Amino acid sequence: MSNPALLSLHQLLKQSFRVVEQNHKVWKSVLLECSPLVSSLGNLGEQLRALKNVQVPQTPLGRFPDLQERLHYKLSIAVDTVMGKLGEKLDAFEAVRDAVSKQVSAAFQFYERNTGTLDIACCVNRSAVTPSLADMLEWLQDTDRYYRLQFLKRKNFLQTLKSDDLTLLETAPKRWESLSSPNAEEGISDMLFQVSFFMDSE
Amino acid sequence: MEGSSSARKGNLTGSARKLSDNAADWHNLTLKWERLNDEGSTVATKIVNLRLAKEPPKESDLMLEDGVSLDSGEKSRDNSSQELEEECYKLQDIVNKMDHIVSKMEKMVSSENGICELETFQYGVKGRPAPLFQTWSTPQFAEVSSKLCDSYKQELALKHTILQELAHTANADLSMVYLSAWLYQPYIDDKGKLLLESLLMETGHRPL
């Protein structure tokens, strides 16, 4: 086991898992911060809908000048503010995606450059502490893909939102919820458990 | 801000002192108003929820045959009516406090109009030769105050209407409009905020 390429790759993999571990936490906390924002979008959507449904001049509010327009303006501003905040969260998601992607591709590049010394036997060899190279690389690739896909979905969600499309706003919380894929996310936690001994090993 | 304004206030006398104090009062009163508005919004939401929960025809109650359950149904409805009443009182209380704030605002407007009249008396129609603070002429203070006061007055009238109607509407959409009108305060606009900030800057409460 004194293959220098293997040792270096192990170091790279450890580093990658550490990056994934950190970023996984960041991702989860950002996602948590998003839910009140998305639900307030839904709420604003309902308020805008109600405002549209009500014939204000025929209500006790009718004597107030421009009430409907003014309220509509205020609500639209509120929608824009929330969307702006969500846009900031999207940047945080992007940072996670980039950090993970950078690490994973570094590990893969190193492997591809050293395929000469890392033969099949070496790649599938594993011990109680160290999973096989093949497994670890595959897990990292899955993780990378997960964040890429998730980021795209979230980005697409935000880009299609419009403050004048009430249906989109009203259904925002549900649609946002449906974007997560709990299985894939659990896969990352599982992976981190599986490599925990490996990460602690010298 | 505190230190510099109090140091400045020490030097100010007469009209300048009064205008500067009024500017600080504007700042405090609007903050107080916002707090009351948030409190009121929570109460108003409760009222709407209680009101709408009462509304749908109680089929379950109608279907019940035995008197005991019917009684308990009645009782819970009584409870919710009582709760509704209590919340309405709370909202009434908040609107009363807002009334009080607006009456203070009106007093400030009239005192500033008074200052303008005094200056006209002292210096003639052209007013004082040099501004009291940075650049504003004295009538400008009165103008800003009265604009701010007007928007709060309009908002207060809206609150009164919402208070009167909120517990009496069974229309979910209209209730929602009342709630958003309460929370988002359509008559207190960005222009007002800008005026207030300029007022605070002019009087030195905000650093230039």
mmCIF file of C-alpha atoms in Angstrom:
data_model
loop_
_atom_site.group_PDB
_atom_site.id
_atom_site.type_symbol
_atom_site.label_atom_id
_atom_site.label_comp_id
_atom_site.label_asym_id
_atom_site.label_seq_id
_atom_site.Cartn_x
_atom_site.Cartn_y
_atom_site.Cartn_z
ATOM 1 C CA MET A 1 0.000 0.000 0.000
ATOM 2 C CA SER A 2 2.900 2.375 -0.498
ATOM 3 C CA ASN A 3 1.625 3.536 -3.856
ATOM 4 C CA PRO A 4 2.267 7.331 -3.715
ATOM 5 C CA ALA A 5 -0.556 8.073 -6.165
ATOM 6 C CA LEU A 6 -2.975 6.130 -3.992
ATOM 7 C CA LEU A 7 -1.880 8.012 -0.891
ATOM 8 C CA SER A 8 -2.305 11.372 -2.591
ATOM 9 C CA LEU A 9 -5.688 10.392 -3.943
ATOM 10 C CA HIS A 10 -6.750 9.338 -0.475
ATOM 11 C CA GLN A 11 -5.731 12.745 0.829
ATOM 12 C CA LEU A 12 -7.690 14.427 -1.927
ATOM 13 C CA LEU A 13 -10.715 12.292 -1.221
ATOM 14 C CA LYS A 14 -10.558 13.058 2.500
ATOM 15 C CA GLN A 15 -10.406 16.719 1.677
ATOM 16 C CA SER A 16 -13.368 16.379 -0.667
ATOM 17 C CA PHE A 17 -15.464 14.661 1.947
ATOM 18 C CA ARG A 18 -14.622 17.380 4.424
ATOM 19 C CA VAL A 19 -15.708 20.017 1.929
ATOM 20 C CA VAL A 20 -18.918 18.098 1.291
ATOM 21 C CA GLU A 21 -19.528 17.765 5.017
ATOM 22 C CA GLN A 22 -19.177 21.501 5.608
ATOM 23 C CA ASN A 23 -21.165 22.503 2.586
ATOM 24 C CA HIS A 24 -23.880 20.015 3.322
ATOM 25 C CA LYS A 25 -24.466 21.841 6.608
ATOM 26 C CA VAL A 26 -24.438 25.204 4.865
ATOM 27 C CA TRP A 27 -26.897 23.950 2.250
ATOM 28 C CA LYS A 28 -29.292 22.633 4.849
ATOM 29 C CA SER A 29 -29.246 25.819 6.890
ATOM 30 C CA VAL A 30 -29.779 28.004 3.822
ATOM 31 C CA LEU A 31 -32.646 25.779 2.792
ATOM 32 C CA LEU A 32 -34.133 26.234 6.243
ATOM 33 C CA GLU A 33 -33.850 29.998 5.898
ATOM 34 C CA CYS A 34 -35.691 29.831 2.602
ATOM 35 C CA SER A 35 -38.882 28.260 3.875
ATOM 36 C CA PRO A 36 -40.245 31.278 5.767
ATOM 37 C CA LEU A 37 -39.448 33.413 2.708
ATOM 38 C CA VAL A 38 -41.201 31.063 0.321
ATOM 39 C CA SER A 39 -44.213 30.768 2.578
ATOM 40 C CA SER A 40 -44.461 34.532 2.785
ATOM 41 C CA LEU A 41 -44.459 34.589 -1.014
ATOM 42 C CA GLY A 42 -47.428 32.236 -0.937
ATOM 43 C CA ASN A 43 -49.075 34.452 1.611
ATOM 44 C CA LEU A 44 -48.523 37.584 -0.438
ATOM 45 C CA GLY A 45 -49.935 35.749 -3.427
ATOM 46 C CA GLU A 46 -53.098 35.055 -1.453
ATOM 47 C CA GLN A 47 -53.317 38.670 -0.372
ATOM 48 C CA LEU A 48 -52.943 39.895 -3.939
ATOM 49 C CA ARG A 49 -55.576 37.399 -5.047
ATOM 50 C CA ALA A 50 -57.984 38.582 -2.366
ATOM 51 C CA LEU A 51 -57.380 42.169 -3.384
ATOM 52 C CA LYS A 52 -58.149 41.256 -6.979
ATOM 53 C CA ASN A 53 -61.336 39.403 -6.027
ATOM 54 C CA VAL A 54 -62.747 42.187 -3.891
ATOM 55 C CA GLN A 55 -64.588 45.073 -5.509
ATOM 56 C CA VAL A 56 -63.106 47.642 -3.162
ATOM 57 C CA PRO A 57 -65.420 50.535 -4.180
ATOM 58 C CA GLN A 58 -68.396 48.448 -3.091
ATOM 59 C CA THR A 59 -67.010 47.770 0.360
ATOM 60 C CA PRO A 60 -66.693 49.983 3.431
ATOM 61 C CA LEU A 61 -63.191 50.744 2.086
ATOM 62 C CA GLY A 62 -64.707 52.419 -0.955
ATOM 63 C CA ARG A 63 -64.370 55.907 0.449
ATOM 64 C CA PHE A 64 -60.594 55.691 0.614
ATOM 65 C CA PRO A 65 -58.937 57.165 -2.473
ATOM 66 C CA ASP A 66 -56.764 54.830 -4.621
ATOM 67 C CA LEU A 67 -56.779 52.217 -1.907
ATOM 68 C CA GLN A 68 -56.694 49.283 -4.292
ATOM 69 C CA GLU A 69 -53.781 50.676 -6.316
ATOM 70 C CA ARG A 70 -51.844 51.735 -3.260
ATOM 71 C CA LEU A 71 -52.264 48.413 -1.536
ATOM 72 C CA HIS A 72 -51.408 46.567 -4.712
ATOM 73 C CA TYR A 73 -48.245 48.612 -4.987
ATOM 74 C CA LYS A 74 -47.276 47.904 -1.387
ATOM 75 C CA LEU A 75 -47.889 44.192 -1.799
ATOM 76 C CA SER A 76 -45.866 44.080 -5.027
ATOM 77 C CA ILE A 77 -43.001 45.821 -3.271
ATOM 78 C CA ALA A 78 -43.214 43.241 -0.518
ATOM 79 C CA VAL A 79 -43.078 40.447 -3.121
ATOM 80 C CA ASP A 80 -40.010 42.037 -4.705
ATOM 81 C CA THR A 81 -38.296 42.316 -1.338
ATOM 82 C CA VAL A 82 -38.870 38.647 -0.577
ATOM 83 C CA MET A 83 -37.697 37.636 -4.037
ATOM 84 C CA GLY A 84 -34.565 39.703 -3.542
ATOM 85 C CA LYS A 85 -33.853 37.863 -0.314
ATOM 86 C CA LEU A 86 -34.427 34.545 -2.025
ATOM 87 C CA GLY A 87 -32.016 35.637 -4.732
ATOM 88 C CA GLU A 88 -29.347 36.053 -2.046
ATOM 89 C CA LYS A 89 -30.067 32.533 -0.833
ATOM 90 C CA LEU A 90 -29.637 31.335 -4.371
ATOM 91 C CA ASP A 91 -26.140 32.797 -4.361
ATOM 92 C CA ALA A 92 -25.413 30.781 -1.243
ATOM 93 C CA PHE A 93 -26.634 27.623 -3.004
ATOM 94 C CA GLU A 94 -24.434 28.427 -5.948
ATOM 95 C CA ALA A 95 -21.419 28.809 -3.676
ATOM 96 C CA VAL A 96 -22.061 25.347 -2.233
ATOM 97 C CA ARG A 97 -22.405 23.852 -5.678
ATOM 98 C CA ASP A 98 -19.161 25.458 -6.829
ATOM 99 C CA ALA A 99 -17.188 24.442 -3.751
ATOM 100 C CA VAL A 100 -18.283 20.818 -4.022
ATOM 101 C CA SER A 101 -17.843 20.739 -7.764
ATOM 102 C CA LYS A 102 -14.312 22.108 -7.563
ATOM 103 C CA GLN A 103 -13.228 19.490 -5.043
ATOM 104 C CA VAL A 104 -14.853 16.602 -6.832
ATOM 105 C CA SER A 105 -13.386 17.498 -10.175
ATOM 106 C CA ALA A 106 -9.934 17.864 -8.595
ATOM 107 C CA ALA A 107 -10.225 14.328 -7.231
ATOM 108 C CA PHE A 108 -11.357 13.006 -10.606
ATOM 109 C CA GLN A 109 -8.656 14.782 -12.524
ATOM 110 C CA PHE A 110 -6.039 13.356 -10.222
ATOM 111 C CA TYR A 111 -7.444 9.879 -10.678
ATOM 112 C CA GLU A 112 -7.514 10.209 -14.453
ATOM 113 C CA ARG A 113 -3.936 11.406 -14.575
ATOM 114 C CA ASN A 114 -2.829 8.422 -12.513
ATOM 115 C CA THR A 115 -4.828 5.593 -14.028
ATOM 116 C CA GLY A 116 -1.484 3.988 -14.910
ATOM 117 C CA THR A 117 -0.594 3.272 -11.309
ATOM 118 C CA LEU A 118 -4.150 2.867 -10.071
ATOM 119 C CA ASP A 119 -5.253 -0.404 -11.643
ATOM 120 C CA ILE A 120 -8.583 -2.139 -11.247
ATOM 121 C CA ALA A 121 -7.439 -4.187 -8.302
ATOM 122 C CA CYS A 122 -6.310 -1.042 -6.553
ATOM 123 C CA CYS A 123 -9.595 0.724 -7.306
ATOM 124 C CA VAL A 124 -11.865 -1.948 -5.917
ATOM 125 C CA ASN A 125 -9.679 -2.867 -2.968
ATOM 126 C CA ARG A 126 -11.227 -1.928 0.339
ATOM 127 C CA SER A 127 -10.767 -2.476 4.042
ATOM 128 C CA ALA A 128 -12.895 -2.144 7.169
ATOM 129 C CA VAL A 129 -11.886 1.499 7.451
ATOM 130 C CA THR A 130 -11.353 2.533 3.851
ATOM 131 C CA PRO A 131 -14.054 2.104 1.219
ATOM 132 C CA SER A 132 -12.836 1.352 -2.286
ATOM 133 C CA LEU A 133 -11.685 4.144 -4.565
ATOM 134 C CA ALA A 134 -14.389 3.241 -7.036
ATOM 135 C CA ASP A 135 -17.095 3.609 -4.416
ATOM 136 C CA MET A 136 -15.792 6.855 -3.063
ATOM 137 C CA LEU A 137 -15.423 8.435 -6.475
ATOM 138 C CA GLU A 138 -18.904 7.333 -7.379
ATOM 139 C CA TRP A 139 -20.364 8.808 -4.207
ATOM 140 C CA LEU A 140 -18.642 12.085 -4.852
ATOM 141 C CA GLN A 141 -19.959 12.154 -8.368
ATOM 142 C CA ASP A 142 -23.476 11.525 -7.108
ATOM 143 C CA THR A 143 -23.092 14.333 -4.597
ATOM 144 C CA ASP A 144 -21.818 16.710 -7.224
ATOM 145 C CA ARG A 145 -24.726 15.868 -9.478
ATOM 146 C CA TYR A 146 -27.190 16.299 -6.631
ATOM 147 C CA TYR A 147 -26.053 19.849 -5.908
ATOM 148 C CA ARG A 148 -25.932 20.792 -9.583
ATOM 149 C CA LEU A 149 -29.429 19.532 -10.162
ATOM 150 C CA GLN A 150 -30.799 21.060 -6.983
ATOM 151 C CA PHE A 151 -29.246 24.403 -7.749
ATOM 152 C CA LEU A 152 -30.718 24.403 -11.241
ATOM 153 C CA LYS A 153 -34.155 23.479 -9.946
ATOM 154 C CA ARG A 154 -34.111 26.234 -7.309
ATOM 155 C CA LYS A 155 -32.794 28.758 -9.774
ATOM 156 C CA ASN A 156 -35.412 27.852 -12.306
ATOM 157 C CA PHE A 157 -38.082 28.139 -9.638
ATOM 158 C CA LEU A 158 -37.035 31.675 -8.783
ATOM 159 C CA GLN A 159 -36.637 32.746 -12.368
ATOM 160 C CA THR A 160 -40.124 31.682 -13.331
ATOM 161 C CA LEU A 161 -41.720 33.512 -10.394
ATOM 162 C CA LYS A 162 -43.394 36.763 -11.320
ATOM 163 C CA SER A 163 -45.076 39.170 -8.988
ATOM 164 C CA ASP A 164 -48.067 39.486 -11.320
ATOM 165 C CA ASP A 165 -48.621 35.760 -11.770
ATOM 166 C CA LEU A 166 -50.724 35.071 -8.715
ATOM 167 C CA THR A 167 -51.112 31.365 -9.298
ATOM 168 C CA LEU A 168 -47.357 30.914 -9.359
ATOM 169 C CA LEU A 169 -47.019 32.902 -6.156
ATOM 170 C CA GLU A 170 -49.809 31.111 -4.374
ATOM 171 C CA THR A 171 -48.450 27.683 -5.217
ATOM 172 C CA ALA A 172 -44.861 28.682 -4.477
ATOM 173 C CA PRO A 173 -44.563 26.984 -1.063
ATOM 174 C CA LYS A 174 -45.854 23.658 -2.383
ATOM 175 C CA ARG A 175 -43.746 23.730 -5.506
ATOM 176 C CA TRP A 176 -40.661 24.727 -3.533
ATOM 177 C CA GLU A 177 -41.247 21.797 -1.200
ATOM 178 C CA SER A 178 -41.567 19.426 -4.122
ATOM 179 C CA LEU A 179 -38.127 20.392 -5.421
ATOM 180 C CA SER A 180 -36.272 18.635 -2.645
ATOM 181 C CA SER A 181 -35.339 15.025 -3.121
ATOM 182 C CA PRO A 182 -35.075 13.606 0.382
ATOM 183 C CA ASN A 183 -33.622 10.301 -0.856
ATOM 184 C CA ALA A 184 -30.682 11.916 -2.573
ATOM 185 C CA GLU A 185 -30.097 14.134 0.401
ATOM 186 C CA GLU A 186 -30.132 11.183 2.730
ATOM 187 C CA GLY A 187 -27.654 9.547 0.381
ATOM 188 C CA ILE A 188 -25.176 12.296 1.178
ATOM 189 C CA SER A 189 -25.603 11.847 4.930
ATOM 190 C CA ASP A 190 -25.173 8.077 4.483
ATOM 191 C CA MET A 191 -22.063 8.611 2.450
ATOM 192 C CA LEU A 192 -20.610 10.870 5.134
ATOM 193 C CA PHE A 193 -21.271 8.174 7.742
ATOM 194 C CA GLN A 194 -19.613 5.557 5.573
ATOM 195 C CA VAL A 195 -16.452 7.580 5.147
ATOM 196 C CA SER A 196 -16.276 8.890 8.709
ATOM 197 C CA PHE A 197 -13.613 6.348 9.773
ATOM 198 C CA PHE A 198 -11.742 6.896 6.563
ATOM 199 C CA MET A 199 -11.726 10.670 7.151
ATOM 200 C CA ASP A 200 -10.378 10.206 10.662
ATOM 201 C CA SER A 201 -7.692 7.722 9.569
ATOM 202 C CA GLU A 202 -4.136 8.895 9.010
ATOM 203 C CA MET B 1 -26.818 60.225 17.582
ATOM 204 C CA GLU B 2 -28.034 60.712 21.155
ATOM 205 C CA GLY B 3 -24.904 62.485 22.318
ATOM 206 C CA SER B 4 -24.593 64.848 19.411
ATOM 207 C CA SER B 5 -28.277 65.777 19.382
ATOM 208 C CA SER B 6 -28.368 66.526 23.088
ATOM 209 C CA ALA B 7 -25.198 68.584 22.782
ATOM 210 C CA ARG B 8 -26.799 70.521 19.967
ATOM 211 C CA LYS B 9 -30.049 70.892 21.775
ATOM 212 C CA GLY B 10 -28.198 72.582 24.594
ATOM 213 C CA ASN B 11 -27.324 75.424 22.277
ATOM 214 C CA LEU B 12 -30.673 75.711 20.578
ATOM 215 C CA THR B 13 -33.251 78.163 21.796
ATOM 216 C CA GLY B 14 -36.647 79.415 20.759
ATOM 217 C CA SER B 15 -38.002 78.337 17.399
ATOM 218 C CA ALA B 16 -34.975 76.230 16.496
ATOM 219 C CA ARG B 17 -35.275 74.342 19.745
ATOM 220 C CA LYS B 18 -38.955 73.737 19.171
ATOM 221 C CA LEU B 19 -38.457 72.539 15.580
ATOM 222 C CA SER B 20 -35.629 70.267 16.608
ATOM 223 C CA ASP B 21 -37.688 68.759 19.410
ATOM 224 C CA ASN B 22 -40.580 68.266 17.020
ATOM 225 C CA ALA B 23 -38.327 66.428 14.573
ATOM 226 C CA ALA B 24 -37.253 64.080 17.359
ATOM 227 C CA ASP B 25 -40.891 63.617 18.305
ATOM 228 C CA TRP B 26 -41.747 62.760 14.716
ATOM 229 C CA HIS B 27 -39.110 60.076 14.782
ATOM 230 C CA ASN B 28 -40.345 58.624 18.071
ATOM 231 C CA LEU B 29 -44.012 58.820 17.224
ATOM 232 C CA THR B 30 -43.577 57.031 13.902
ATOM 233 C CA LEU B 31 -41.588 54.278 15.617
ATOM 234 C CA LYS B 32 -44.316 53.943 18.212
ATOM 235 C CA TRP B 33 -46.884 53.844 15.436
ATOM 236 C CA GLU B 34 -45.020 51.005 13.708
ATOM 237 C CA ARG B 35 -44.923 49.016 16.926
ATOM 238 C CA LEU B 36 -48.637 49.505 17.446
ATOM 239 C CA ASN B 37 -49.233 48.562 13.843
ATOM 240 C CA ASP B 38 -47.416 45.256 14.299
ATOM 241 C CA GLU B 39 -49.292 44.524 17.515
ATOM 242 C CA GLY B 40 -52.556 45.407 15.829
ATOM 243 C CA SER B 41 -51.772 43.188 12.896
ATOM 244 C CA THR B 42 -51.383 40.169 15.175
ATOM 245 C CA VAL B 43 -54.667 40.933 16.920
ATOM 246 C CA ALA B 44 -56.469 41.575 13.639
ATOM 247 C CA THR B 45 -55.284 38.245 12.254
ATOM 248 C CA LYS B 46 -56.652 36.528 15.346
ATOM 249 C CA ILE B 47 -59.977 38.290 14.940
ATOM 250 C CA VAL B 48 -60.280 37.170 11.337
ATOM 251 C CA ASN B 49 -59.399 33.593 12.220
ATOM 252 C CA LEU B 50 -61.956 33.509 15.018
ATOM 253 C CA ARG B 51 -64.574 35.123 12.821
ATOM 254 C CA LEU B 52 -64.035 32.776 9.903
ATOM 255 C CA ALA B 53 -63.917 29.738 12.180
ATOM 256 C CA LYS B 54 -67.370 30.715 13.424
ATOM 257 C CA GLU B 55 -68.790 31.091 9.979
ATOM 258 C CA PRO B 56 -69.214 27.747 8.220
ATOM 259 C CA PRO B 57 -72.600 26.229 9.008
ATOM 260 C CA LYS B 58 -72.074 23.842 11.880
ATOM 261 C CA GLU B 59 -73.243 20.700 10.205
ATOM 262 C CA SER B 60 -71.686 18.578 12.878
ATOM 263 C CA ASP B 61 -73.720 20.425 15.483
ATOM 264 C CA LEU B 62 -76.896 20.129 13.506
ATOM 265 C CA MET B 63 -76.479 16.434 13.070
ATOM 266 C CA LEU B 64 -75.977 15.797 16.738
ATOM 267 C CA GLU B 65 -79.039 14.261 18.331
ATOM 268 C CA ASP B 66 -78.207 14.278 21.974
ATOM 269 C CA GLY B 67 -78.570 17.535 23.879
ATOM 270 C CA VAL B 68 -75.324 17.222 25.795
ATOM 271 C CA SER B 69 -73.034 17.524 22.797
ATOM 272 C CA LEU B 70 -75.157 20.297 21.395
ATOM 273 C CA ASP B 71 -74.688 22.166 24.654
ATOM 274 C CA SER B 72 -70.956 21.763 24.497
ATOM 275 C CA GLY B 73 -71.039 23.012 20.929
ATOM 276 C CA GLU B 74 -72.960 26.050 22.065
ATOM 277 C CA LYS B 75 -70.506 26.565 24.841
ATOM 278 C CA SER B 76 -67.476 26.497 22.569
ATOM 279 C CA ARG B 77 -69.198 28.960 20.296
ATOM 280 C CA ASP B 78 -69.861 31.176 23.293
ATOM 281 C CA ASN B 79 -66.226 30.884 24.241
ATOM 282 C CA SER B 80 -65.084 31.856 20.809
ATOM 283 C CA SER B 81 -67.504 34.804 20.782
ATOM 284 C CA GLN B 82 -66.091 35.921 24.058
ATOM 285 C CA GLU B 83 -62.561 35.560 22.755
ATOM 286 C CA LEU B 84 -63.546 37.467 19.637
ATOM 287 C CA GLU B 85 -64.906 40.259 21.768
ATOM 288 C CA GLU B 86 -61.755 40.395 23.834
ATOM 289 C CA GLU B 87 -59.589 40.623 20.749
ATOM 290 C CA CYS B 88 -61.811 43.385 19.380
ATOM 291 C CA TYR B 89 -61.296 45.321 22.595
ATOM 292 C CA LYS B 90 -57.560 44.877 22.235
ATOM 293 C CA LEU B 91 -57.684 46.221 18.711
ATOM 294 C CA GLN B 92 -59.865 49.097 19.867
ATOM 295 C CA ASP B 93 -57.262 49.864 22.489
ATOM 296 C CA ILE B 94 -54.514 49.923 19.873
ATOM 297 C CA VAL B 95 -56.519 52.219 17.603
ATOM 298 C CA ASN B 96 -57.128 54.502 20.579
ATOM 299 C CA LYS B 97 -53.398 54.741 21.109
ATOM 300 C CA MET B 98 -52.997 55.556 17.436
ATOM 301 C CA ASP B 99 -55.631 58.281 17.824
ATOM 302 C CA HIS B 100 -53.496 59.693 20.558
ATOM 303 C CA ILE B 101 -50.377 59.650 18.376
ATOM 304 C CA VAL B 102 -52.162 61.440 15.542
ATOM 305 C CA SER B 103 -53.486 64.090 17.908
ATOM 306 C CA LYS B 104 -49.915 64.707 19.059
ATOM 307 C CA MET B 105 -48.903 65.016 15.416
ATOM 308 C CA GLU B 106 -51.658 67.542 14.817
ATOM 309 C CA LYS B 107 -50.431 69.568 17.764
ATOM 310 C CA MET B 108 -46.959 69.636 16.274
ATOM 311 C CA VAL B 109 -48.328 70.851 12.948
ATOM 312 C CA SER B 110 -50.236 73.645 14.619
ATOM 313 C CA SER B 111 -47.236 74.643 16.725
ATOM 314 C CA GLU B 112 -45.090 74.819 13.589
ATOM 315 C CA ASN B 113 -47.704 76.896 11.827
ATOM 316 C CA GLY B 114 -47.566 79.110 14.857
ATOM 317 C CA ILE B 115 -43.799 79.440 14.519
ATOM 318 C CA CYS B 116 -44.249 80.467 10.882
ATOM 319 C CA GLU B 117 -46.755 83.115 11.835
ATOM 320 C CA LEU B 118 -44.414 84.370 14.518
ATOM 321 C CA GLU B 119 -41.645 84.713 11.952
ATOM 322 C CA THR B 120 -43.899 86.541 9.556
ATOM 323 C CA PHE B 121 -44.691 88.875 12.409
ATOM 324 C CA GLN B 122 -41.000 89.276 13.314
ATOM 325 C CA TYR B 123 -39.392 89.447 9.899
ATOM 326 C CA GLY B 124 -42.221 90.224 7.514
ATOM 327 C CA VAL B 125 -43.436 88.090 4.600
ATOM 328 C CA LYS B 126 -39.920 87.163 3.482
ATOM 329 C CA GLY B 127 -39.252 85.322 6.710
ATOM 330 C CA ARG B 128 -36.003 85.117 8.605
ATOM 331 C CA PRO B 129 -32.864 86.106 6.675
ATOM 332 C CA ALA B 130 -30.815 82.963 7.503
ATOM 333 C CA PRO B 131 -32.149 79.432 7.894
ATOM 334 C CA LEU B 132 -32.401 78.037 11.417
ATOM 335 C CA PHE B 133 -30.508 74.862 10.562
ATOM 336 C CA GLN B 134 -28.891 73.973 7.245
ATOM 337 C CA THR B 135 -30.983 75.061 4.298
ATOM 338 C CA TRP B 136 -34.676 74.752 5.050
ATOM 339 C CA SER B 137 -36.819 77.815 5.518
ATOM 340 C CA THR B 138 -39.150 77.670 8.484
ATOM 341 C CA PRO B 139 -42.334 77.170 6.416
ATOM 342 C CA GLN B 140 -40.721 74.065 4.944
ATOM 343 C CA PHE B 141 -40.780 72.441 8.374
ATOM 344 C CA ALA B 142 -44.445 73.190 8.731
ATOM 345 C CA GLU B 143 -45.078 71.837 5.229
ATOM 346 C CA VAL B 144 -43.271 68.549 5.908
ATOM 347 C CA SER B 145 -45.033 68.097 9.216
ATOM 348 C CA SER B 146 -48.406 68.716 7.719
ATOM 349 C CA LYS B 147 -47.757 66.299 4.827
ATOM 350 C CA LEU B 148 -46.664 63.595 7.241
ATOM 351 C CA CYS B 149 -49.601 64.331 9.485
ATOM 352 C CA ASP B 150 -52.043 64.060 6.581
ATOM 353 C CA SER B 151 -50.831 60.614 5.625
ATOM 354 C CA TYR B 152 -51.073 59.377 9.204
ATOM 355 C CA LYS B 153 -54.539 60.888 9.510
ATOM 356 C CA GLN B 154 -55.672 59.066 6.384
ATOM 357 C CA GLU B 155 -54.119 55.856 7.644
ATOM 358 C CA LEU B 156 -55.852 56.300 10.982
ATOM 359 C CA ALA B 157 -59.208 56.721 9.265
ATOM 360 C CA LEU B 158 -58.507 53.470 7.426
ATOM 361 C CA LYS B 159 -57.685 51.735 10.713
ATOM 362 C CA HIS B 160 -60.959 52.949 12.191
ATOM 363 C CA THR B 161 -62.875 51.501 9.275
ATOM 364 C CA ILE B 162 -61.012 48.218 9.525
ATOM 365 C CA LEU B 163 -61.680 48.084 13.268
ATOM 366 C CA GLN B 164 -65.388 48.614 12.685
ATOM 367 C CA GLU B 165 -65.752 46.098 9.888
ATOM 368 C CA LEU B 166 -63.238 43.389 10.652
ATOM 369 C CA ALA B 167 -65.350 41.305 13.000
ATOM 370 C CA HIS B 168 -68.478 41.736 10.896
ATOM 371 C CA THR B 169 -67.411 40.427 7.553
ATOM 372 C CA ALA B 170 -67.832 36.794 6.655
ATOM 373 C CA ASN B 171 -66.180 37.263 3.281
ATOM 374 C CA ALA B 172 -62.741 35.669 3.445
ATOM 375 C CA ASP B 173 -61.340 37.765 0.609
ATOM 376 C CA LEU B 174 -62.524 41.007 2.121
ATOM 377 C CA SER B 175 -61.115 39.993 5.490
ATOM 378 C CA MET B 176 -57.801 39.327 3.825
ATOM 379 C CA VAL B 177 -57.881 42.769 2.198
ATOM 380 C CA TYR B 178 -58.566 44.330 5.600
ATOM 381 C CA LEU B 179 -55.598 42.491 7.039
ATOM 382 C CA SER B 180 -53.218 43.474 4.291
ATOM 383 C CA ALA B 181 -54.448 47.060 4.382
ATOM 384 C CA TRP B 182 -53.775 47.091 8.094
ATOM 385 C CA LEU B 183 -50.300 45.610 7.814
ATOM 386 C CA TYR B 184 -49.047 47.314 4.671
ATOM 387 C CA GLN B 185 -50.459 50.769 5.436
ATOM 388 C CA PRO B 186 -51.196 52.019 1.913
ATOM 389 C CA TYR B 187 -51.166 55.689 2.883
ATOM 390 C CA ILE B 188 -47.796 55.704 4.577
ATOM 391 C CA ASP B 189 -45.551 55.720 1.552
ATOM 392 C CA ASP B 190 -41.845 55.958 0.829
ATOM 393 C CA LYS B 191 -42.216 59.664 0.173
ATOM 394 C CA GLY B 192 -43.210 60.145 3.788
ATOM 395 C CA LYS B 193 -40.220 58.164 4.986
ATOM 396 C CA LEU B 194 -37.968 60.277 2.809
ATOM 397 C CA LEU B 195 -39.500 63.474 4.197
ATOM 398 C CA LEU B 196 -38.963 62.279 7.735
ATOM 399 C CA GLU B 197 -35.349 61.331 7.058
ATOM 400 C CA SER B 198 -34.676 64.714 5.449
ATOM 401 C CA LEU B 199 -36.261 66.391 8.440
ATOM 402 C CA LEU B 200 -33.974 64.464 10.796
ATOM 403 C CA MET B 201 -30.958 65.321 8.686
ATOM 404 C CA GLU B 202 -31.834 68.987 8.479
ATOM 405 C CA THR B 203 -32.191 69.245 12.248
ATOM 406 C CA GLY B 204 -28.943 67.364 12.849
ATOM 407 C CA HIS B 205 -30.489 64.274 14.413
ATOM 408 C CA ARG B 206 -28.947 62.244 11.621
ATOM 409 C CA PRO B 207 -25.305 62.857 10.753
ATOM 410 C CA LEU B 208 -24.834 64.513 7.394
#
